[in-house]
Coordinates of C-alpha atoms in Angstrom, one line a residue:
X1 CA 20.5 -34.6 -5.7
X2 CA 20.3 -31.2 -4.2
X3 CA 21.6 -27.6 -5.3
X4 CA 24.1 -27.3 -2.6
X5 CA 25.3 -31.0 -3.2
X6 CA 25.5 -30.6 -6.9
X7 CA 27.5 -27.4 -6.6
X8 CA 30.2 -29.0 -3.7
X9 CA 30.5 -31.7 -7.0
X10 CA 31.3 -28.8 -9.2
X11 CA 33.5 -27.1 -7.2
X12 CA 35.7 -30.3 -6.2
X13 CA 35.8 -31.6 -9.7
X14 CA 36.8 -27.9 -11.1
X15 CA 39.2 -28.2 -7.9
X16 CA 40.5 -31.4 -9.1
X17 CA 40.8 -30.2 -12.5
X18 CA 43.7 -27.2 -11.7
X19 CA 47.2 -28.2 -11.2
X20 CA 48.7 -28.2 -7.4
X21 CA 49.6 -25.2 -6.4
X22 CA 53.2 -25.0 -5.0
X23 CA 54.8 -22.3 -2.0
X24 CA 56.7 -21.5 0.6
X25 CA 55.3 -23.3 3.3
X26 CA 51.7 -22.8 3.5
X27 CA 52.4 -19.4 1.6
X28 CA 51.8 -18.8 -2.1
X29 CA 54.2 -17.0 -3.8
X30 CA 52.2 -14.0 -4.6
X31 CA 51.5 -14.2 0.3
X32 CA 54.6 -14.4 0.6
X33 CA 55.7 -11.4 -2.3
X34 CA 53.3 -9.2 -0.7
X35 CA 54.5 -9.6 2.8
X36 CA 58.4 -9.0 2.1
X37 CA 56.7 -5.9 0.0
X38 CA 55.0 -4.5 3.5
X39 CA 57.9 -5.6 5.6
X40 CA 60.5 -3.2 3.7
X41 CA 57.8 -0.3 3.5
X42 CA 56.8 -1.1 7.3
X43 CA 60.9 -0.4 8.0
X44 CA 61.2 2.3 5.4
X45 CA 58.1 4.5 6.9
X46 CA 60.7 5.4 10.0
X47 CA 63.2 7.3 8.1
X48 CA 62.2 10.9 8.2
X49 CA 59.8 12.2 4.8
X50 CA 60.7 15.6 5.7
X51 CA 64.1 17.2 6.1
X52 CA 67.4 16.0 6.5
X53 CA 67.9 12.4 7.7
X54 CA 67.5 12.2 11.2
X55 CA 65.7 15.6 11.9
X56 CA 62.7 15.2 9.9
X57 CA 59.8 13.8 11.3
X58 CA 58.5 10.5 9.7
X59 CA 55.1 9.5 8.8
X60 CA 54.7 8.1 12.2
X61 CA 55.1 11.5 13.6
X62 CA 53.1 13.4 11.0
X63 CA 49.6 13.3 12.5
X64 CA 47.3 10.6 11.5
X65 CA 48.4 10.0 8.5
X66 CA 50.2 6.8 9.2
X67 CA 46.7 5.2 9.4
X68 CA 46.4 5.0 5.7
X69 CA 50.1 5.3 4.1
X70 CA 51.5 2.6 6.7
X71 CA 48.4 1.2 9.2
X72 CA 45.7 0.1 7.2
X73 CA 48.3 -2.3 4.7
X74 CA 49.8 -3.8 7.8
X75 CA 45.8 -4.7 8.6
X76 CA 45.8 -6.7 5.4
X77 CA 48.8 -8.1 5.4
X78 CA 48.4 -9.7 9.1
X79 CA 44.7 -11.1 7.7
X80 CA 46.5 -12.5 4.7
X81 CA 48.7 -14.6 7.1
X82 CA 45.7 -15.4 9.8
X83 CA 43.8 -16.9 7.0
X84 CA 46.4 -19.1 6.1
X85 CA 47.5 -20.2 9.8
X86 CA 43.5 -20.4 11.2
X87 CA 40.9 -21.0 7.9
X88 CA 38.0 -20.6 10.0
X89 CA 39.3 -17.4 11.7
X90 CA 38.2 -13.8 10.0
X91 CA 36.8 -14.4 6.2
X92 CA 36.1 -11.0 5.1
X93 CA 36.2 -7.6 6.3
X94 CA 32.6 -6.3 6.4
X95 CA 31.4 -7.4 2.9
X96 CA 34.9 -7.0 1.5
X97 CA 36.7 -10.3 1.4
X98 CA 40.2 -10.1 2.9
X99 CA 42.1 -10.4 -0.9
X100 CA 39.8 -7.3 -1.9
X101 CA 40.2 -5.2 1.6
X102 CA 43.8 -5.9 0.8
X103 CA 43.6 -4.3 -2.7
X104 CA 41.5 -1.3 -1.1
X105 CA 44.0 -0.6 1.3
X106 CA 47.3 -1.2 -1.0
X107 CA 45.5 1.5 -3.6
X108 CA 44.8 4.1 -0.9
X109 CA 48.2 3.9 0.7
X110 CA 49.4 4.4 -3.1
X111 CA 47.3 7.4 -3.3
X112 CA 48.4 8.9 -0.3
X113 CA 51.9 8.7 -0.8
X114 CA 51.7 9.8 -4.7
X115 CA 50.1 13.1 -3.1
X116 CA 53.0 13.4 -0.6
X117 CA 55.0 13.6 -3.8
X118 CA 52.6 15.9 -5.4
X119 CA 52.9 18.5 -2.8
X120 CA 56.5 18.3 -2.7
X121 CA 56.5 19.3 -6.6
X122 CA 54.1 22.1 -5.5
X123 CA 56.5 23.9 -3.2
X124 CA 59.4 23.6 -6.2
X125 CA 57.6 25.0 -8.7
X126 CA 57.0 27.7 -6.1
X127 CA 60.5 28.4 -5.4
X128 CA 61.3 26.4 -2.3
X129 CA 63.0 23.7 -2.3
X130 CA 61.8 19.5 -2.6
X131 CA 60.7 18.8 0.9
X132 CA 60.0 14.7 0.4
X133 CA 63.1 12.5 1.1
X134 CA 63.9 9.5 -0.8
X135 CA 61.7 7.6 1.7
X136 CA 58.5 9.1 -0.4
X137 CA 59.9 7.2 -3.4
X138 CA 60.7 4.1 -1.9
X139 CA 56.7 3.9 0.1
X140 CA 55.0 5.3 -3.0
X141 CA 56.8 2.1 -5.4
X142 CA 56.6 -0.5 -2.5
X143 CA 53.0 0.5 -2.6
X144 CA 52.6 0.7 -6.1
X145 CA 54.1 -3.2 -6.2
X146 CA 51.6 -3.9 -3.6
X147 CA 48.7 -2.7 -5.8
X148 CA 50.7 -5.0 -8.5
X149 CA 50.2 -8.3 -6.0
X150 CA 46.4 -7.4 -5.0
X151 CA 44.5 -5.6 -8.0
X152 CA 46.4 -7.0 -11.1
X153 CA 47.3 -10.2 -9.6
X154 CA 44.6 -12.3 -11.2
X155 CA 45.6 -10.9 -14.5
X156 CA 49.6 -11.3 -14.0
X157 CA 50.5 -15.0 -14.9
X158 CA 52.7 -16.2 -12.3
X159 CA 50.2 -14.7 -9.4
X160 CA 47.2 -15.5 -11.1
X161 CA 47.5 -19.4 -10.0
X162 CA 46.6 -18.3 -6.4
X163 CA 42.9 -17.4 -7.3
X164 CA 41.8 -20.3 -9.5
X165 CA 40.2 -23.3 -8.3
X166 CA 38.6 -21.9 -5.5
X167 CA 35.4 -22.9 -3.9
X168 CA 32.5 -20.9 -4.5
X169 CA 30.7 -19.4 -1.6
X170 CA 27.1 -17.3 -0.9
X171 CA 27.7 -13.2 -1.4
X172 CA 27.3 -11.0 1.6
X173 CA 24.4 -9.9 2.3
X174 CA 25.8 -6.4 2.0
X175 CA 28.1 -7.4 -1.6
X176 CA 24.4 -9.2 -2.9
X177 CA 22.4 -7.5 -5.5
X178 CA 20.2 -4.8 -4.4
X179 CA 16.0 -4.9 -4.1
X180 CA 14.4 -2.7 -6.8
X181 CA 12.5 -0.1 -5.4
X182 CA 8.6 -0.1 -5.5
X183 CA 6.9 3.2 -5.6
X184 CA 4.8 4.2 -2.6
X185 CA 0.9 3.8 -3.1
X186 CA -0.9 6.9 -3.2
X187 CA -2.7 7.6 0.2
X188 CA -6.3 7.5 0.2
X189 CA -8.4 8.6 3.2
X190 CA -11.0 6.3 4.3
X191 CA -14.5 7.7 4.3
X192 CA -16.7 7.6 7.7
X193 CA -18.9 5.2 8.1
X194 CA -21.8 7.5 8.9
X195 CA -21.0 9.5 5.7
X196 CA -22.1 6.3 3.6
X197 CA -25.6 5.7 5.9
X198 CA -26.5 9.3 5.7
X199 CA -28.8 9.7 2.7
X200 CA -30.4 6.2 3.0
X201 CA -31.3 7.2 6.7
X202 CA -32.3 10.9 5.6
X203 CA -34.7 9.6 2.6
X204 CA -36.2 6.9 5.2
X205 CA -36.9 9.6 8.3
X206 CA -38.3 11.7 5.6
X207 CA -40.7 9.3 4.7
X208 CA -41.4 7.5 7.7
X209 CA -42.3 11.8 9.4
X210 CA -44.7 11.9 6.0
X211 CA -46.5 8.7 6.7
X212 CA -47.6 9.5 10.3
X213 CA -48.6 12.6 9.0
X214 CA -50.5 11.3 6.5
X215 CA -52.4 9.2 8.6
X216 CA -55.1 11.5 10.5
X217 CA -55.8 11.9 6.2
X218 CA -56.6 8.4 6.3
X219 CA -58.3 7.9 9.1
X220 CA -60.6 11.4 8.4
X221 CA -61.5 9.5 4.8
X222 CA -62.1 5.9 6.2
X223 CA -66.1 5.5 6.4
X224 CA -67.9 5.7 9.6
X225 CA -68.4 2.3 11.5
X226 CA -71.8 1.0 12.1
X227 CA -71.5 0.5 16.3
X228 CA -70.7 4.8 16.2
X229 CA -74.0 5.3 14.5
X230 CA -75.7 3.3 17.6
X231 CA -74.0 4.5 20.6
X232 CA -77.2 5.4 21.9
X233 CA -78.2 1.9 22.2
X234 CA -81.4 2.0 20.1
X235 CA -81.8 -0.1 16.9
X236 CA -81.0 1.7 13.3
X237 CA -84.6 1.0 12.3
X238 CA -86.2 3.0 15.0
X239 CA -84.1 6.4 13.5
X240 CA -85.3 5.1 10.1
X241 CA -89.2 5.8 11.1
X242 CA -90.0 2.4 11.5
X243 CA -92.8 2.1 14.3
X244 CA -92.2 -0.9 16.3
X245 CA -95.4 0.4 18.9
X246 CA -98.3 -2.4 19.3
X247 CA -101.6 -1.7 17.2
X248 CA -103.7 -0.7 20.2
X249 CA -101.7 1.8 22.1
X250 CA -102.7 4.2 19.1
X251 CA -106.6 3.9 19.9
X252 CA -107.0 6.1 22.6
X253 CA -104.7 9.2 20.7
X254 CA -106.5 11.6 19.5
X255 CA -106.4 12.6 15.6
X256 CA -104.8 15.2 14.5
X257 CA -105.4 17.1 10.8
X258 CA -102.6 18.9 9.6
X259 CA -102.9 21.2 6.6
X260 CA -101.8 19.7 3.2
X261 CA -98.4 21.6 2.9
X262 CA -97.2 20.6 6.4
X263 CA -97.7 17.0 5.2
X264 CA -95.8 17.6 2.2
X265 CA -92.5 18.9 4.9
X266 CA -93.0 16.5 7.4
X267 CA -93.1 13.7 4.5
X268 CA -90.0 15.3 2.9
X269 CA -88.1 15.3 6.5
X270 CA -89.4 11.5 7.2
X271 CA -88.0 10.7 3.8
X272 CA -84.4 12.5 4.4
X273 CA -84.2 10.4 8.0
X274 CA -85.0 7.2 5.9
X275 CA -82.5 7.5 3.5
X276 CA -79.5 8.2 6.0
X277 CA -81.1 5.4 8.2
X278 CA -80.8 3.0 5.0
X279 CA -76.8 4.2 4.1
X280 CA -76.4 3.2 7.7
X281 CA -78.4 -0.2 7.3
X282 CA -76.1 -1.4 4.4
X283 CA -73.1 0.0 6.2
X284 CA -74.0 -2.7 9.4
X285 CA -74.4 -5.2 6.9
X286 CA -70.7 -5.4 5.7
X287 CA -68.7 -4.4 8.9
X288 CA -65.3 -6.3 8.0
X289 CA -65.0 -4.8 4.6
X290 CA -64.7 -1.4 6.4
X291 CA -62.3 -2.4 9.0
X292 CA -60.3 -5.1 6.5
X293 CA -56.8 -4.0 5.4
X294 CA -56.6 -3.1 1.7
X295 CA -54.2 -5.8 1.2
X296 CA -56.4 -8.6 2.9
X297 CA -59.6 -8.4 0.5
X298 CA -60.2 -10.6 -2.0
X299 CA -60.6 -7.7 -4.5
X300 CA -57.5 -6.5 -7.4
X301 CA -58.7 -3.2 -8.1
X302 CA -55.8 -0.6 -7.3
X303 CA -56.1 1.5 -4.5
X304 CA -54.7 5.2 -4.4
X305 CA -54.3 7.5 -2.1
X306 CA -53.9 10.9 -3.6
X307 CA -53.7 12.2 -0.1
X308 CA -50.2 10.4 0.7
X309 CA -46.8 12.2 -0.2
X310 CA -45.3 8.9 1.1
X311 CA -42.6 7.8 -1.4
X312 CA -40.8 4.3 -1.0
X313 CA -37.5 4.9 0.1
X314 CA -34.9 4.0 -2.7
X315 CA -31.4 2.1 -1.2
X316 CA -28.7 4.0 -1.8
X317 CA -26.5 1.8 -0.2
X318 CA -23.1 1.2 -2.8
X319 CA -22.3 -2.1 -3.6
X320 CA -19.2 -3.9 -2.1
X321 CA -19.0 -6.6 -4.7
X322 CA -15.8 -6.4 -7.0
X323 CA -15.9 -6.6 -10.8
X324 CA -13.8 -5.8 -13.5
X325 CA -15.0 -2.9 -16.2
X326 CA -13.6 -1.5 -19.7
X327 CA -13.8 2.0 -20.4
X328 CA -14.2 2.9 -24.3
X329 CA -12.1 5.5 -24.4
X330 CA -9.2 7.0 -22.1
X331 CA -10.8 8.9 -18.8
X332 CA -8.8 10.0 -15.8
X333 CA -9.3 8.4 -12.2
X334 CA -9.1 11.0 -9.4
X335 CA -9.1 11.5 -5.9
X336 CA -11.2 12.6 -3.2
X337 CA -10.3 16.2 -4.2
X338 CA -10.5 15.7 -8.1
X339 CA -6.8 15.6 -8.7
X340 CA -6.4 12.8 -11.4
X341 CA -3.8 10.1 -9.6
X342 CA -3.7 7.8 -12.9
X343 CA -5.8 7.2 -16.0
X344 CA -7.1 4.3 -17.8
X345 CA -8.2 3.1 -21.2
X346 CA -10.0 0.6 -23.2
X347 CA -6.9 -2.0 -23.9
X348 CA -6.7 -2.8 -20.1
X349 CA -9.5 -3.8 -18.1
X350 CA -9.7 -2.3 -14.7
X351 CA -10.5 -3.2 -11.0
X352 CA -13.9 -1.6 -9.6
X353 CA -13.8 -2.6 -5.6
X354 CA -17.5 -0.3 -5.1
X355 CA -19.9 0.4 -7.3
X356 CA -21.3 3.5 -5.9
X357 CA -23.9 4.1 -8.7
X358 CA -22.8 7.6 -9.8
X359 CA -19.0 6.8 -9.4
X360 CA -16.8 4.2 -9.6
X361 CA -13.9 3.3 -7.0
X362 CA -11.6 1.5 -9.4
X363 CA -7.6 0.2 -7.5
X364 CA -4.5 0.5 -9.7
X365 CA -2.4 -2.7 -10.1
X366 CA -0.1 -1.0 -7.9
X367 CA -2.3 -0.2 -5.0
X368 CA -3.5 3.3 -5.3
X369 CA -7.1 3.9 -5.2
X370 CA -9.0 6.6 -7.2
X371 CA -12.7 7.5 -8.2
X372 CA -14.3 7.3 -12.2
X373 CA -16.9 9.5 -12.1
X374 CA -17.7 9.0 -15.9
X375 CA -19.5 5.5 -15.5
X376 CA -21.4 5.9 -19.2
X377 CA -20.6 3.2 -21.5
X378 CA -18.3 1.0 -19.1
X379 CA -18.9 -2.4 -20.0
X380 CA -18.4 -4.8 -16.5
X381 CA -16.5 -7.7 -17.2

């Protein structure tokens, strides 16, 4: 069984429950009370207030302020009676229901006419005379009766028959509880993209421009390759004083003495060239260890370069990936400016959304967003 069909049970059974309810005609007593009430004020209100009787002006005449004393409890009374004739006509009056726009009116006509009287008591104690007529009495008690049949009438025993055992319906949305009120999350200004990538692309620029200036270093130390020591096209071993002539082309040469210390230079030049021409020799030999990458030999000795100012570039990049963390003691959360928005402390965990190494962007439980930049000691949950 439903809400709705459980309540119509209730409301039929309490309905049930309440003895029948007995009028004049389809009129409670306490309708039809009310309305001989308003009739009599309704005639009353066109005898003059003012003056003698006949040459006074009534409240009809006095401005616009029939529209309260006499205009607005002829409203209520006339939507007492519609409701009655035609139950599915007018219900309520804004989110007042028609018994309760009935009291409202029937207490401010009350009011109205009880100042009538006030300012008539006003100009006596002044010295004039009373300016209300009897017809100020008469509206102010046929009001006051009326306040009797609308405000008190639930209270008053022989009235109070007319408002039990009746159905219950939804509130207005205007006569329902109120919403509470959330307070507004601080504003925080997103941060340019191109902020974020700036040092990751300074520090990789920087040592991308020192690399390829460190390279002519590089390329000054690596050793000399065999084929540039034979671009002349003859053979390493001729340079080296190796005499590759046949035996008999030497017979007809005529001999030549030199002096003992000439022999000693020329033997000492001869031995220089041979040297060179043997570094060269074992340089030939072993042409792909020269021109191998360091990485691709099978060798694990460390290499260094203490030429290079090349440094590898460290990401700076913040993380993106959410985590909880506990202070151990209370520190403030700020903004972009270093205004602290909120604080918090080591018996609540908090939300980090970015790990930014130096800082943490931590989000309140109700939506504002601030910066810890005292990470030391946070334990990450």
């Amino acid at each position: 069984m439903t809400d709705e069909k459980q309540d119509g049970n209730i409301d039929e059974a309490v309905a049930t429950e309440e003895p029948p309810q007995y009028g004049v005609g389809p009129f409670s007593i306490r309708e039809v009370a009310l309305a001989g009430t308003w009739l009599v004020a309704f005639v009353v209100s066109f005898f003059p207030i003012y003056g003698d009787l006949g040459v006074g002006p009534s409240v009809w005449s006095s401005g616009i302020d029939w529209v309260l004393t006499v205009g607005v409890p002829t409203v209520a009374v006339f939507l007492i009676v519609l409701r009655r004739l035609s139950p599915q006509g007018i219900r309520r009056v804004g989110s007042l229901g028609i018994d309760q726009f009935a009291s409202v009116a029937f207490s401010v006509a009350t009011v109205l006419w009880l100042t009538i009287i006030w300012n008539s008591f006003i100009q006596l104690a002044s010295g004039r005379a009373f300016l209300g007529t009897w017809v100020v009495w008469v509206e102010f008690f046929l009001m006051l009766a009326g306040v009797f049949l609308t405000v008190l009438a639930p209270f008053i025993a022989p009235f109070a028959q007319d408002f039990r055992g009746r159905p219950e319906v939804p509130a207005h949305r205007n006569a329902r509880p109120v919403l509470p009120v959330s307070p507004r999350p601080a504003f925080v200004r997103p941060e340019p993209a191109a902020d974020e990538d700036a040092p990751y692309s300074e520090d990789t620029a920087t040592a991308d421009e020192n690399a390829y200036e460190a390279a002519p270093a590089h390329a000054a130390q690596a050793p000399a390759t065999p084929y540039a020591a034979s671009a002349d096209g003859s053979e390493a071993t001729a340079d080296a004083g190796v005499d590759d002539t046949p035996r008999g082309a030497y017979d007809d040469a005529e001999t030549t003495v030199l002096p003992l210390d000439e022999q000693d230079a020329d033997a000492d030049a001869r031995a220089d060239v041979a040297a060179a021409a043997t570094a060269t020799t074992v340089a030939a030999d072993r042409p792909a260890a020269a021109t191998e990458p360091v990485h691709a030999r099978e060798s694990f000795e460390h290499v260094e370069n203490p030429s290079s100012t090349v440094e590898p570039a460290v990401a700076t990049a913040p993380q993106h990936q959410a985590f909880w963390a506990l202070v151990p003691e209370e520190r403030d959360i700020v903004d972009e400016i270093g205004i602290p928005v909120f604080r918090i402390g080591p018996t609540a965990w908090a939300l980090v959304i970015e790990d930014r190494g130096d800082a943490f962007v931590v989000r309140h439980e109700d939506g504002r967003i601030g910066y810890l930049h005292d990470v030391s000691g946070v334990t990450r949950g």
